[in-house]
Amino acid sequence: MKRVCLPLALAGAALLTGCAGPKTMYGWDGYQPQVYQHFKGESPDQQIAEMEVSLQKISAKGVPVPPGFHAHLGMLYSMVGKQDQMAAQFEDEKKLFPESTAYMDFLLAKVKNGEKL
């Protein structure tokens, strides 16, 4: 009897854990398609609107945004001339991902000097 129960129990456990699916570290809600749309030439205003909706959804789920989300949103704000919002997004990126500080500071310095990103 033990020879039959043990394999059945192991098979049941494997089946249950296989159905759970991977849990991601970040809330990717729409971010990857937005990056793709950016490279296809979609309107920055449309991308900003969609990314702001994604940001609200990610926040509502209580999961962190992925690396680069705020930086990408900041770049889009820069493209439409919203420098204050761009700077706020770059600062958010720096807070969440300190390893991005050097690059975010580089971009902020370029804008401060009147250069385009």
XYZ file of C-alpha atoms in Angstrom:
117
model
C 0.000 0.000 0.000
C 2.843 2.399 0.879
C 4.413 1.742 -2.528
C 1.291 3.029 -4.251
C 0.490 5.987 -1.975
C 3.891 7.630 -2.029
C 4.125 7.953 -5.848
C 0.526 9.168 -5.996
C 1.210 11.789 -3.347
C 4.353 12.965 -5.145
C 2.521 13.127 -8.471
C -0.296 15.125 -6.855
C 2.154 17.566 -5.294
C 3.979 18.018 -8.593
C 0.701 18.632 -10.385
C -0.420 21.261 -7.881
C 2.866 23.165 -7.916
C 3.052 23.047 -11.705
C -0.272 24.863 -12.031
C 0.673 27.837 -9.888
C 2.710 29.601 -12.574
C 5.637 31.911 -11.939
C 5.197 34.967 -9.784
C 7.000 37.993 -11.153
C 8.982 40.420 -9.049
C 7.585 43.499 -10.805
C 4.258 44.642 -12.207
C 4.921 44.684 -15.943
C 1.343 45.693 -16.827
C 1.648 47.045 -20.350
C 5.243 48.278 -20.024
C 6.863 45.981 -22.565
C 4.286 46.692 -25.305
C 4.745 50.419 -24.638
C 8.470 50.206 -25.254
C 7.709 48.403 -28.510
C 5.199 51.092 -29.514
C 7.822 53.737 -28.785
C 10.192 52.166 -31.282
C 7.396 51.825 -33.834
C 6.834 55.587 -33.620
C 3.557 55.823 -31.704
C 2.622 59.294 -30.462
C 4.401 60.189 -27.195
C 1.140 61.617 -25.817
C -0.631 58.303 -26.426
C 2.227 56.384 -24.850
C 2.208 58.672 -21.808
C -1.522 58.145 -21.334
C -1.153 54.369 -21.560
C 1.850 54.284 -19.236
C 0.037 56.411 -16.649
C -2.844 53.912 -16.713
C -0.342 51.064 -16.338
C 1.287 52.859 -13.411
C -2.075 53.142 -11.658
C -2.792 49.434 -12.231
C 0.636 48.407 -10.968
C 0.244 50.601 -7.868
C -3.221 49.178 -7.190
C -1.749 45.666 -7.213
C 0.854 46.727 -4.659
C 3.806 45.476 -6.687
C 6.857 47.528 -7.682
C 7.270 48.951 -11.170
C 9.944 47.329 -13.313
C 13.364 48.903 -13.801
C 13.287 51.585 -16.458
C 9.555 52.314 -16.214
C 9.952 55.769 -14.690
C 12.959 56.524 -16.903
C 10.985 55.665 -20.033
C 8.025 57.729 -18.879
C 10.410 60.602 -18.137
C 11.866 60.383 -21.642
C 8.353 60.569 -23.083
C 7.599 63.646 -20.961
C 10.798 65.200 -22.283
C 9.669 64.568 -25.862
C 6.489 66.602 -25.288
C 8.251 69.416 -23.403
C 7.112 68.564 -19.860
C 10.486 68.985 -18.179
C 9.171 69.135 -14.594
C 7.361 65.828 -14.990
C 10.421 64.366 -16.713
C 12.626 65.341 -13.768
C 10.126 63.869 -11.280
C 10.109 60.557 -13.152
C 13.905 60.448 -13.295
C 14.042 61.120 -9.542
C 11.562 58.278 -8.945
C 13.737 55.967 -11.048
C 16.783 56.933 -8.958
C 14.945 56.266 -5.688
C 13.680 52.866 -6.766
C 16.826 51.763 -8.585
C 19.901 53.518 -7.159
C 22.108 51.885 -9.789
C 20.439 54.176 -12.348
C 21.545 57.351 -10.545
C 24.569 58.103 -12.740
C 22.570 57.797 -15.947
C 19.563 59.729 -14.653
C 21.876 62.518 -13.442
C 23.576 62.541 -16.856
C 20.209 62.982 -18.595
C 19.103 65.681 -16.154
C 22.368 67.579 -16.733
C 21.843 67.427 -20.504
C 18.376 68.940 -20.167
C 19.662 71.581 -17.761
C 22.254 72.580 -20.366
C 19.536 72.961 -22.986
C 20.352 69.779 -24.909
C 17.700 67.426 -26.258
C 17.476 63.867 -25.012
